[in-house]
């Protein structure tokens, strides 16, 4: 597969009182593994269940209960690593990350520290046609999620819901390669896209299936040494990620230019106030007293098993985008729109197969996606199938309908359904191609407007008025090219 050529964007800078500053950003993305059961138990991962209804004895940390690894969750992590062109470690170790919090019943989180399941990879973050930032992935490790503390049900008590306790997460850690708020949001968007293509995570940020911790530091433009970073926790919106980074970078610049120093800490973003606020000092690895979990043996994978997973991977967004540009002659921008979701890419390809690729892209993007956007619908809600849209394009190609009639036909199919060819036949929508009939209409319009004839002969661009009148008189059914040719011939203009 031939990849598209890219150049890297210039780092975004912020102006301060003492000069320009550069942002350095790294991400830790927590992606919930798309699995019906949890990482170490058979409890359901269904979203929206009644509090504490999806909790096994293992999840609740009852004495004597031992974790048992879910093989499918391991497979999903391997699939994610392969999709990010990362190294798969055939041997990895689960560790206990020790800390106390009411929604963590064990008093520790089972995670991976020194020996994660996935090593170094990369993500190509699109920043516009021909421009992309290559962001290195440091590691992906598997870990269990904690439960959820609820503080707004009672003025004097907090509650704990353990439905999420033990749910499998992939923590995807990037290198500090990102250089701006928009790049950070696009990194999460691209990562989400890849994971959804792979079927490893549904990427639903509203339900908490994908959330990000953002590490932000600043340094003078041109400097190479990294500044002290602050971590912004639990970001679940691209817009909030962008706003939080911008605020945090400006906050740090103001402190440094005032002669202060940045304290390494964990912060939260308040979208209502548009600012970050201190949560706690940033922990280091030794604070968690990591050690190998004595209840779990090292995880050892067979290379043949990993190879079988690799052989079953779908075509990923970057490869599909390059192929669409090459095979269907669409622009890089249109290819990006069409490949945003795997389902929309499959839909386009079904429409474009054996037809004009550019025309198919225009109809899918402008008519179908445009209509869905105006009506607030999702792609899965489309009442027009790929077969129906393809049939409309076939009618245009055969000359049975014009582009204008095609749009009217699209509206009918959208509202009422049905076979486009049968609708055209039943409603008399077929384009008029009889030259004699069209010529008669042209003659009638010219005869009725002698003053316009002289104007058009003096200024040929006004011939379009006659074309419009003929199309109106024929109910839009006349072949536009035939009308245009006859008008110019009758008026004696080129």
GROMACS .gro file of C-alpha atoms in nm:
model
  494
    1UNK     CA    1   0.000   0.000   0.000
    2UNK     CA    2   0.145   0.337  -0.103
    3UNK     CA    3   0.111   0.590   0.177
    4UNK     CA    4   0.034   0.956   0.121
    5UNK     CA    5   0.325   1.200   0.158
    6UNK     CA    6   0.314   1.432   0.460
    7UNK     CA    7   0.515   1.715   0.611
    8UNK     CA    8   0.506   1.796   0.983
    9UNK     CA    9   0.337   2.120   1.098
   10UNK     CA   10   0.534   2.391   1.271
   11UNK     CA   11   0.493   2.386   1.651
   12UNK     CA   12   0.227   2.628   1.772
   13UNK     CA   13   0.366   2.907   1.990
   14UNK     CA   14   0.212   3.138   2.248
   15UNK     CA   15   0.330   3.495   2.293
   16UNK     CA   16   0.440   3.606   2.638
   17UNK     CA   17   0.585   3.924   2.781
   18UNK     CA   18   0.939   3.790   2.739
   19UNK     CA   19   0.900   3.619   2.402
   20UNK     CA   20   0.741   3.320   2.237
   21UNK     CA   21   0.678   2.992   2.417
   22UNK     CA   22   0.633   2.641   2.289
   23UNK     CA   23   0.395   2.383   2.433
   24UNK     CA   24   0.504   2.023   2.491
   25UNK     CA   25   0.216   1.779   2.537
   26UNK     CA   26   0.193   1.409   2.612
   27UNK     CA   27  -0.124   1.204   2.648
   28UNK     CA   28  -0.237   0.908   2.854
   29UNK     CA   29  -0.556   0.778   2.695
   30UNK     CA   30  -0.771   0.528   2.884
   31UNK     CA   31  -0.972   0.320   2.636
   32UNK     CA   32  -1.227   0.072   2.766
   33UNK     CA   33  -1.178  -0.265   2.602
   34UNK     CA   34  -1.482  -0.362   2.396
   35UNK     CA   35  -1.571  -0.681   2.582
   36UNK     CA   36  -1.895  -0.814   2.731
   37UNK     CA   37  -1.720  -0.915   3.052
   38UNK     CA   38  -1.454  -0.765   3.278
   39UNK     CA   39  -1.078  -0.815   3.282
   40UNK     CA   40  -1.062  -1.061   3.572
   41UNK     CA   41  -1.425  -1.172   3.619
   42UNK     CA   42  -1.731  -1.274   3.421
   43UNK     CA   43  -1.940  -0.976   3.536
   44UNK     CA   44  -2.114  -0.776   3.263
   45UNK     CA   45  -1.978  -0.446   3.132
   46UNK     CA   46  -2.320  -0.322   3.016
   47UNK     CA   47  -2.349   0.056   3.043
   48UNK     CA   48  -2.640   0.210   3.230
   49UNK     CA   49  -2.722  -0.087   3.454
   50UNK     CA   50  -2.861  -0.025   3.804
   51UNK     CA   51  -2.588   0.067   4.057
   52UNK     CA   52  -2.389  -0.230   4.186
   53UNK     CA   53  -2.575  -0.480   3.966
   54UNK     CA   54  -2.273  -0.574   3.748
   55UNK     CA   55  -2.045  -0.673   4.034
   56UNK     CA   56  -1.892  -1.015   4.096
   57UNK     CA   57  -1.731  -1.130   4.419
   58UNK     CA   58  -1.391  -1.066   4.257
   59UNK     CA   59  -1.487  -0.707   4.166
   60UNK     CA   60  -1.605  -0.644   4.523
   61UNK     CA   61  -1.275  -0.785   4.662
   62UNK     CA   62  -1.443  -1.046   4.879
   63UNK     CA   63  -1.189  -1.250   5.082
   64UNK     CA   64  -1.046  -1.549   4.901
   65UNK     CA   65  -1.164  -1.443   4.555
   66UNK     CA   66  -0.895  -1.475   4.288
   67UNK     CA   67  -0.872  -1.293   3.951
   68UNK     CA   68  -0.885  -1.498   3.629
   69UNK     CA   69  -0.762  -1.329   3.311
   70UNK     CA   70  -1.011  -1.269   3.029
   71UNK     CA   71  -0.836  -1.393   2.713
   72UNK     CA   72  -1.055  -1.182   2.484
   73UNK     CA   73  -0.942  -0.861   2.660
   74UNK     CA   74  -0.581  -0.964   2.601
   75UNK     CA   75  -0.661  -1.025   2.233
   76UNK     CA   76  -0.817  -0.679   2.206
   77UNK     CA   77  -0.506  -0.516   2.356
   78UNK     CA   78  -0.286  -0.703   2.107
   79UNK     CA   79  -0.517  -0.596   1.825
   80UNK     CA   80  -0.486  -0.232   1.937
   81UNK     CA   81  -0.109  -0.258   1.954
   82UNK     CA   82  -0.086  -0.405   1.605
   83UNK     CA   83  -0.315  -0.131   1.474
   84UNK     CA   84  -0.076   0.130   1.616
   85UNK     CA   85   0.224  -0.043   1.451
   86UNK     CA   86   0.356  -0.124   1.797
   87UNK     CA   87   0.579  -0.396   1.935
   88UNK     CA   88   0.385  -0.679   2.103
   89UNK     CA   89   0.559  -0.818   2.411
   90UNK     CA   90   0.519  -1.193   2.427
   91UNK     CA   91   0.578  -1.177   2.802
   92UNK     CA   92   0.416  -0.916   3.027
   93UNK     CA   93   0.349  -0.889   3.399
   94UNK     CA   94   0.051  -0.767   3.602
   95UNK     CA   95   0.137  -0.551   3.901
   96UNK     CA   96  -0.047  -0.414   4.200
   97UNK     CA   97  -0.067  -0.035   4.206
   98UNK     CA   98  -0.138   0.043   4.569
   99UNK     CA   99  -0.351   0.336   4.679
  100UNK     CA  100  -0.659   0.385   4.891
  101UNK     CA  101  -0.984   0.527   4.762
  102UNK     CA  102  -1.340   0.429   4.852
  103UNK     CA  103  -1.425   0.313   4.498
  104UNK     CA  104  -1.123   0.078   4.490
  105UNK     CA  105  -1.236  -0.211   4.713
  106UNK     CA  106  -0.909  -0.410   4.691
  107UNK     CA  107  -0.698  -0.117   4.808
  108UNK     CA  108  -0.494  -0.163   4.489
  109UNK     CA  109  -0.544  -0.157   4.113
  110UNK     CA  110  -0.423  -0.446   3.899
  111UNK     CA  111  -0.219  -0.280   3.625
  112UNK     CA  112   0.111  -0.323   3.438
  113UNK     CA  113   0.424  -0.124   3.516
  114UNK     CA  114   0.769  -0.234   3.400
  115UNK     CA  115   0.654  -0.506   3.163
  116UNK     CA  116   0.346  -0.391   2.961
  117UNK     CA  117   0.178  -0.600   2.695
  118UNK     CA  118   0.252  -0.351   2.414
  119UNK     CA  119   0.565  -0.146   2.350
  120UNK     CA  120   0.652   0.138   2.113
  121UNK     CA  121   0.428   0.234   1.822
  122UNK     CA  122   0.307   0.548   1.645
  123UNK     CA  123   0.005   0.746   1.531
  124UNK     CA  124  -0.004   0.976   1.229
  125UNK     CA  125  -0.218   1.274   1.333
  126UNK     CA  126  -0.378   1.449   1.034
  127UNK     CA  127  -0.361   1.829   1.054
  128UNK     CA  128  -0.480   1.904   0.699
  129UNK     CA  129  -0.413   1.778   0.345
  130UNK     CA  130  -0.046   1.687   0.322
  131UNK     CA  131   0.026   1.788   0.684
  132UNK     CA  132   0.049   1.545   0.977
  133UNK     CA  133   0.224   1.509   1.311
  134UNK     CA  134   0.388   1.172   1.383
  135UNK     CA  135   0.326   1.097   1.752
  136UNK     CA  136   0.518   0.811   1.908
  137UNK     CA  137   0.339   0.568   2.137
  138UNK     CA  138   0.551   0.471   2.437
  139UNK     CA  139   0.343   0.178   2.559
  140UNK     CA  140  -0.001   0.025   2.606
  141UNK     CA  141  -0.078  -0.159   2.925
  142UNK     CA  142  -0.385  -0.343   3.046
  143UNK     CA  143  -0.543  -0.252   3.376
  144UNK     CA  144  -0.872  -0.272   3.562
  145UNK     CA  145  -1.093   0.032   3.614
  146UNK     CA  146  -1.204   0.152   3.955
  147UNK     CA  147  -1.564   0.203   4.063
  148UNK     CA  148  -1.737   0.539   4.082
  149UNK     CA  149  -1.791   0.763   4.384
  150UNK     CA  150  -2.117   0.957   4.380
  151UNK     CA  151  -2.137   1.275   4.586
  152UNK     CA  152  -2.455   1.450   4.470
  153UNK     CA  153  -2.731   1.219   4.597
  154UNK     CA  154  -2.717   1.323   4.962
  155UNK     CA  155  -2.585   1.639   5.132
  156UNK     CA  156  -2.407   1.445   5.404
  157UNK     CA  157  -2.312   1.110   5.245
  158UNK     CA  158  -2.129   0.973   4.944
  159UNK     CA  159  -2.211   0.650   4.763
  160UNK     CA  160  -2.005   0.400   4.567
  161UNK     CA  161  -2.114   0.222   4.247
  162UNK     CA  162  -1.885  -0.071   4.162
  163UNK     CA  163  -2.033  -0.147   3.819
  164UNK     CA  164  -1.713  -0.023   3.650
  165UNK     CA  165  -1.486  -0.192   3.903
  166UNK     CA  166  -1.272  -0.445   3.718
  167UNK     CA  167  -1.368  -0.325   3.369
  168UNK     CA  168  -1.075  -0.374   3.130
  169UNK     CA  169  -0.889  -0.061   3.021
  170UNK     CA  170  -0.604  -0.007   2.779
  171UNK     CA  171  -0.387   0.284   2.889
  172UNK     CA  172  -0.220   0.422   2.577
  173UNK     CA  173   0.074   0.645   2.665
  174UNK     CA  174   0.225   0.881   2.408
  175UNK     CA  175   0.566   1.043   2.400
  176UNK     CA  176   0.568   1.424   2.453
  177UNK     CA  177   0.553   1.481   2.075
  178UNK     CA  178   0.237   1.695   2.053
  179UNK     CA  179   0.288   2.068   2.005
  180UNK     CA  180  -0.050   2.236   2.040
  181UNK     CA  181  -0.409   2.207   2.170
  182UNK     CA  182  -0.555   2.127   1.828
  183UNK     CA  183  -0.292   1.857   1.771
  184UNK     CA  184  -0.381   1.701   2.107
  185UNK     CA  185  -0.751   1.687   2.019
  186UNK     CA  186  -0.671   1.545   1.675
  187UNK     CA  187  -0.445   1.283   1.834
  188UNK     CA  188  -0.734   1.161   2.051
  189UNK     CA  189  -0.969   1.174   1.752
  190UNK     CA  190  -0.729   0.970   1.536
  191UNK     CA  191  -0.664   0.720   1.814
  192UNK     CA  192  -1.038   0.682   1.866
  193UNK     CA  193  -1.087   0.627   1.492
  194UNK     CA  194  -0.823   0.352   1.479
  195UNK     CA  195  -0.963   0.174   1.786
  196UNK     CA  196  -1.315   0.185   1.643
  197UNK     CA  197  -1.193   0.045   1.309
  198UNK     CA  198  -1.027  -0.237   1.500
  199UNK     CA  199  -1.334  -0.302   1.715
  200UNK     CA  200  -1.114  -0.279   2.026
  201UNK     CA  201  -1.304   0.014   2.187
  202UNK     CA  202  -1.634   0.183   2.101
  203UNK     CA  203  -1.481   0.526   2.171
  204UNK     CA  204  -1.794   0.661   2.342
  205UNK     CA  205  -1.654   0.956   2.537
  206UNK     CA  206  -1.992   1.050   2.685
  207UNK     CA  207  -2.016   0.709   2.853
  208UNK     CA  208  -1.655   0.717   2.971
  209UNK     CA  209  -1.531   0.453   2.726
  210UNK     CA  210  -1.252   0.687   2.618
  211UNK     CA  211  -1.097   0.954   2.836
  212UNK     CA  212  -0.761   1.124   2.843
  213UNK     CA  213  -0.511   1.260   3.092
  214UNK     CA  214  -0.314   1.545   2.935
  215UNK     CA  215   0.041   1.633   3.041
  216UNK     CA  216   0.129   1.994   2.960
  217UNK     CA  217   0.458   2.185   2.995
  218UNK     CA  218   0.601   2.494   2.828
  219UNK     CA  219   0.949   2.609   2.727
  220UNK     CA  220   1.093   2.910   2.545
  221UNK     CA  221   1.074   2.875   2.168
  222UNK     CA  222   1.384   2.698   2.039
  223UNK     CA  223   1.470   2.540   2.375
  224UNK     CA  224   1.531   2.164   2.387
  225UNK     CA  225   1.501   2.095   2.759
  226UNK     CA  226   1.157   1.990   2.880
  227UNK     CA  227   0.976   2.203   3.137
  228UNK     CA  228   0.794   2.080   3.448
  229UNK     CA  229   0.467   1.920   3.349
  230UNK     CA  230   0.123   1.931   3.501
  231UNK     CA  231  -0.133   1.659   3.436
  232UNK     CA  232  -0.497   1.743   3.360
  233UNK     CA  233  -0.711   1.443   3.454
  234UNK     CA  234  -1.013   1.273   3.297
  235UNK     CA  235  -1.081   1.477   2.985
  236UNK     CA  236  -1.375   1.337   2.787
  237UNK     CA  237  -1.431   1.600   2.519
  238UNK     CA  238  -1.217   1.719   2.227
  239UNK     CA  239  -1.336   2.076   2.286
  240UNK     CA  240  -1.249   2.064   2.656
  241UNK     CA  241  -0.907   1.914   2.579
  242UNK     CA  242  -0.831   2.209   2.352
  243UNK     CA  243  -0.957   2.466   2.603
  244UNK     CA  244  -0.781   2.309   2.900
  245UNK     CA  245  -0.441   2.292   2.727
  246UNK     CA  246  -0.463   2.652   2.611
  247UNK     CA  247  -0.551   2.775   2.960
  248UNK     CA  248  -0.290   2.559   3.134
  249UNK     CA  249  -0.010   2.665   2.898
  250UNK     CA  250  -0.091   3.034   2.948
  251UNK     CA  251  -0.108   2.982   3.326
  252UNK     CA  252   0.237   2.827   3.329
  253UNK     CA  253   0.384   3.097   3.105
  254UNK     CA  254   0.250   3.370   3.336
  255UNK     CA  255   0.406   3.201   3.641
  256UNK     CA  256   0.746   3.154   3.474
  257UNK     CA  257   0.758   3.508   3.335
  258UNK     CA  258   0.678   3.637   3.685
  259UNK     CA  259   0.985   3.458   3.819
  260UNK     CA  260   0.800   3.165   3.973
  261UNK     CA  261   0.836   2.792   3.916
  262UNK     CA  262   0.591   2.524   3.809
  263UNK     CA  263   0.501   2.260   4.065
  264UNK     CA  264   0.446   1.915   3.920
  265UNK     CA  265   0.088   1.836   4.008
  266UNK     CA  266  -0.240   1.687   3.897
  267UNK     CA  267  -0.510   1.934   3.796
  268UNK     CA  268  -0.875   1.925   3.693
  269UNK     CA  269  -1.042   2.133   3.422
  270UNK     CA  270  -1.355   2.328   3.513
  271UNK     CA  271  -1.543   2.384   3.182
  272UNK     CA  272  -1.785   2.624   3.349
  273UNK     CA  273  -1.505   2.860   3.449
  274UNK     CA  274  -1.276   2.766   3.159
  275UNK     CA  275  -0.980   2.707   3.389
  276UNK     CA  276  -0.774   2.431   3.548
  277UNK     CA  277  -0.742   2.399   3.925
  278UNK     CA  278  -0.506   2.207   4.150
  279UNK     CA  279  -0.622   1.859   4.257
  280UNK     CA  280  -0.316   1.707   4.426
  281UNK     CA  281   0.060   1.693   4.398
  282UNK     CA  282   0.171   1.458   4.121
  283UNK     CA  283   0.253   1.109   4.244
  284UNK     CA  284   0.562   0.923   4.131
  285UNK     CA  285   0.580   0.551   4.061
  286UNK     CA  286   0.735   0.476   4.402
  287UNK     CA  287   0.434   0.629   4.574
  288UNK     CA  288   0.222   0.340   4.448
  289UNK     CA  289   0.459   0.065   4.572
  290UNK     CA  290   0.425  -0.139   4.254
  291UNK     CA  291   0.499  -0.510   4.282
  292UNK     CA  292   0.401  -0.815   4.071
  293UNK     CA  293   0.054  -0.941   4.157
  294UNK     CA  294   0.106  -1.272   4.339
  295UNK     CA  295  -0.236  -1.401   4.224
  296UNK     CA  296  -0.150  -1.371   3.853
  297UNK     CA  297   0.126  -1.550   3.664
  298UNK     CA  298   0.323  -1.358   3.398
  299UNK     CA  299   0.120  -1.333   3.077
  300UNK     CA  300   0.295  -1.531   2.802
  301UNK     CA  301   0.174  -1.509   2.441
  302UNK     CA  302   0.248  -1.736   2.149
  303UNK     CA  303   0.388  -1.563   1.838
  304UNK     CA  304   0.163  -1.770   1.611
  305UNK     CA  305  -0.140  -1.644   1.806
  306UNK     CA  306  -0.026  -1.284   1.762
  307UNK     CA  307   0.037  -1.344   1.390
  308UNK     CA  308  -0.316  -1.482   1.349
  309UNK     CA  309  -0.460  -1.165   1.506
  310UNK     CA  310  -0.244  -0.952   1.274
  311UNK     CA  311  -0.367  -1.146   0.970
  312UNK     CA  312  -0.727  -1.071   1.066
  313UNK     CA  313  -0.689  -0.694   1.107
  314UNK     CA  314  -0.914  -0.476   0.890
  315UNK     CA  315  -0.778  -0.215   0.651
  316UNK     CA  316  -0.695   0.081   0.875
  317UNK     CA  317  -0.782   0.450   0.814
  318UNK     CA  318  -0.448   0.569   0.672
  319UNK     CA  319  -0.426   0.279   0.425
  320UNK     CA  320  -0.791   0.314   0.326
  321UNK     CA  321  -0.754   0.689   0.276
  322UNK     CA  322  -0.449   0.642   0.050
  323UNK     CA  323  -0.633   0.375  -0.150
  324UNK     CA  324  -0.941   0.596  -0.199
  325UNK     CA  325  -0.722   0.877  -0.333
  326UNK     CA  326  -0.546   0.636  -0.567
  327UNK     CA  327  -0.834   0.413  -0.683
  328UNK     CA  328  -1.127   0.656  -0.687
  329UNK     CA  329  -0.942   0.980  -0.774
  330UNK     CA  330  -1.100   1.167  -0.480
  331UNK     CA  331  -0.920   1.450  -0.303
  332UNK     CA  332  -0.728   1.382   0.015
  333UNK     CA  333  -0.980   1.594   0.207
  334UNK     CA  334  -1.276   1.398   0.070
  335UNK     CA  335  -1.097   1.072   0.147
  336UNK     CA  336  -1.052   1.188   0.507
  337UNK     CA  337  -1.424   1.261   0.538
  338UNK     CA  338  -1.524   0.930   0.381
  339UNK     CA  339  -1.291   0.723   0.600
  340UNK     CA  340  -1.376   0.897   0.929
  341UNK     CA  341  -1.583   0.592   1.024
  342UNK     CA  342  -1.546   0.239   0.896
  343UNK     CA  343  -1.918   0.216   0.817
  344UNK     CA  344  -1.919   0.535   0.608
  345UNK     CA  345  -1.610   0.417   0.416
  346UNK     CA  346  -1.780   0.085   0.339
  347UNK     CA  347  -2.095   0.272   0.228
  348UNK     CA  348  -1.898   0.495  -0.009
  349UNK     CA  349  -1.711   0.203  -0.158
  350UNK     CA  350  -2.038   0.020  -0.224
  351UNK     CA  351  -2.169   0.329  -0.406
  352UNK     CA  352  -1.845   0.396  -0.598
  353UNK     CA  353  -1.779   0.039  -0.711
  354UNK     CA  354  -1.787   0.041  -1.093
  355UNK     CA  355  -1.896   0.407  -1.102
  356UNK     CA  356  -1.732   0.749  -1.114
  357UNK     CA  357  -1.548   0.784  -0.782
  358UNK     CA  358  -1.555   1.164  -0.768
  359UNK     CA  359  -1.927   1.174  -0.843
  360UNK     CA  360  -1.995   0.908  -0.581
  361UNK     CA  361  -1.792   1.104  -0.323
  362UNK     CA  362  -1.982   1.425  -0.400
  363UNK     CA  363  -2.318   1.255  -0.353
  364UNK     CA  364  -2.219   1.072  -0.035
  365UNK     CA  365  -2.056   1.378   0.126
  366UNK     CA  366  -2.276   1.664   0.003
  367UNK     CA  367  -2.619   1.503  -0.034
  368UNK     CA  368  -2.619   1.216   0.215
  369UNK     CA  369  -2.390   1.347   0.491
  370UNK     CA  370  -2.521   1.700   0.436
  371UNK     CA  371  -2.882   1.588   0.482
  372UNK     CA  372  -2.793   1.384   0.791
  373UNK     CA  373  -2.612   1.683   0.944
  374UNK     CA  374  -2.904   1.917   0.877
  375UNK     CA  375  -3.149   1.676   1.035
  376UNK     CA  376  -2.921   1.586   1.326
  377UNK     CA  377  -2.906   1.218   1.233
  378UNK     CA  378  -2.627   0.965   1.264
  379UNK     CA  379  -2.490   0.772   0.969
  380UNK     CA  380  -2.664   0.460   1.090
  381UNK     CA  381  -2.997   0.643   1.063
  382UNK     CA  382  -2.969   0.699   0.686
  383UNK     CA  383  -3.293   0.599   0.509
  384UNK     CA  384  -3.107   0.581   0.176
  385UNK     CA  385  -2.902   0.267   0.121
  386UNK     CA  386  -2.583   0.237  -0.082
  387UNK     CA  387  -2.774   0.036  -0.343
  388UNK     CA  388  -3.037   0.310  -0.378
  389UNK     CA  389  -2.781   0.588  -0.410
  390UNK     CA  390  -2.585   0.381  -0.661
  391UNK     CA  391  -2.904   0.332  -0.864
  392UNK     CA  392  -2.956   0.710  -0.875
  393UNK     CA  393  -2.603   0.758  -1.008
  394UNK     CA  394  -2.668   0.489  -1.271
  395UNK     CA  395  -2.975   0.681  -1.390
  396UNK     CA  396  -2.763   0.997  -1.424
  397UNK     CA  397  -2.493   0.807  -1.614
  398UNK     CA  398  -2.746   0.656  -1.856
  399UNK     CA  399  -2.895   0.998  -1.930
  400UNK     CA  400  -3.237   0.896  -1.795
  401UNK     CA  401  -3.231   1.181  -1.541
  402UNK     CA  402  -3.042   1.507  -1.502
  403UNK     CA  403  -2.857   1.620  -1.193
  404UNK     CA  404  -3.152   1.835  -1.087
  405UNK     CA  405  -3.399   1.550  -1.129
  406UNK     CA  406  -3.157   1.328  -0.937
  407UNK     CA  407  -3.177   1.559  -0.636
  408UNK     CA  408  -3.557   1.551  -0.650
  409UNK     CA  409  -3.540   1.172  -0.677
  410UNK     CA  410  -3.302   1.156  -0.378
  411UNK     CA  411  -3.557   1.351  -0.170
  412UNK     CA  412  -3.832   1.105  -0.267
  413UNK     CA  413  -3.618   0.801  -0.181
  414UNK     CA  414  -3.516   0.966   0.147
  415UNK     CA  415  -3.877   1.029   0.248
  416UNK     CA  416  -4.060   0.735   0.093
  417UNK     CA  417  -3.801   0.470   0.002
  418UNK     CA  418  -3.841   0.255  -0.306
  419UNK     CA  419  -3.647   0.161  -0.616
  420UNK     CA  420  -3.517   0.477  -0.792
  421UNK     CA  421  -3.568   0.337  -1.144
  422UNK     CA  422  -3.926   0.239  -1.068
  423UNK     CA  423  -3.998   0.581  -0.915
  424UNK     CA  424  -3.866   0.757  -1.228
  425UNK     CA  425  -4.083   0.540  -1.453
  426UNK     CA  426  -4.396   0.567  -1.238
  427UNK     CA  427  -4.379   0.945  -1.190
  428UNK     CA  428  -4.270   1.040  -1.540
  429UNK     CA  429  -3.943   1.186  -1.420
  430UNK     CA  430  -3.736   1.058  -1.710
  431UNK     CA  431  -3.526   1.323  -1.878
  432UNK     CA  432  -3.644   1.453  -2.215
  433UNK     CA  433  -3.377   1.369  -2.472
  434UNK     CA  434  -3.593   1.411  -2.785
  435UNK     CA  435  -3.410   1.686  -2.973
  436UNK     CA  436  -3.724   1.785  -3.160
  437UNK     CA  437  -3.923   1.846  -2.842
  438UNK     CA  438  -3.639   2.040  -2.681
  439UNK     CA  439  -3.588   2.247  -2.997
  440UNK     CA  440  -3.956   2.341  -2.997
  441UNK     CA  441  -3.927   2.462  -2.637
  442UNK     CA  442  -3.615   2.665  -2.722
  443UNK     CA  443  -3.788   2.824  -3.020
  444UNK     CA  444  -4.087   2.916  -2.804
  445UNK     CA  445  -3.875   3.087  -2.539
  446UNK     CA  446  -3.672   3.279  -2.800
  447UNK     CA  447  -3.984   3.393  -2.983
  448UNK     CA  448  -4.140   3.519  -2.660
  449UNK     CA  449  -3.835   3.724  -2.559
  450UNK     CA  450  -3.693   3.915  -2.859
  451UNK     CA  451  -3.539   4.184  -2.634
  452UNK     CA  452  -3.340   3.923  -2.444
  453UNK     CA  453  -3.209   3.778  -2.773
  454UNK     CA  454  -3.022   4.098  -2.860
  455UNK     CA  455  -2.881   4.123  -2.510
  456UNK     CA  456  -2.754   3.762  -2.520
  457UNK     CA  457  -2.601   3.809  -2.862
  458UNK     CA  458  -2.416   4.115  -2.730
  459UNK     CA  459  -2.319   3.938  -2.408
  460UNK     CA  460  -2.305   3.557  -2.460
  461UNK     CA  461  -2.300   3.478  -2.087
  462UNK     CA  462  -2.668   3.587  -2.077
  463UNK     CA  463  -2.757   3.278  -2.279
  464UNK     CA  464  -2.786   3.101  -1.946
  465UNK     CA  465  -3.114   3.284  -1.890
  466UNK     CA  466  -3.265   3.110  -2.194
  467UNK     CA  467  -3.136   2.773  -2.071
  468UNK     CA  468  -3.306   2.835  -1.738
  469UNK     CA  469  -3.637   2.929  -1.903
  470UNK     CA  470  -3.634   2.617  -2.123
  471UNK     CA  471  -3.561   2.395  -1.821
  472UNK     CA  472  -3.845   2.563  -1.634
  473UNK     CA  473  -4.083   2.517  -1.926
  474UNK     CA  474  -3.995   2.145  -1.952
  475UNK     CA  475  -4.028   2.087  -1.580
  476UNK     CA  476  -3.652   2.035  -1.546
  477UNK     CA  477  -3.671   1.721  -1.759
  478UNK     CA  478  -3.487   1.843  -2.066
  479UNK     CA  479  -3.129   1.732  -2.109
  480UNK     CA  480  -2.930   2.040  -1.994
  481UNK     CA  481  -2.641   1.984  -2.236
  482UNK     CA  482  -2.880   1.954  -2.531
  483UNK     CA  483  -3.065   2.269  -2.422
  484UNK     CA  484  -2.744   2.466  -2.389
  485UNK     CA  485  -2.617   2.357  -2.731
  486UNK     CA  486  -2.947   2.442  -2.902
  487UNK     CA  487  -2.977   2.784  -2.733
  488UNK     CA  488  -2.629   2.883  -2.847
  489UNK     CA  489  -2.696   2.757  -3.197
  490UNK     CA  490  -3.027   2.939  -3.226
  491UNK     CA  491  -2.879   3.263  -3.093
  492UNK     CA  492  -2.576   3.231  -3.315
  493UNK     CA  493  -2.325   3.258  -3.033
  494UNK     CA  494  -2.029   3.042  -2.932
   0.00000   0.00000   0.00000
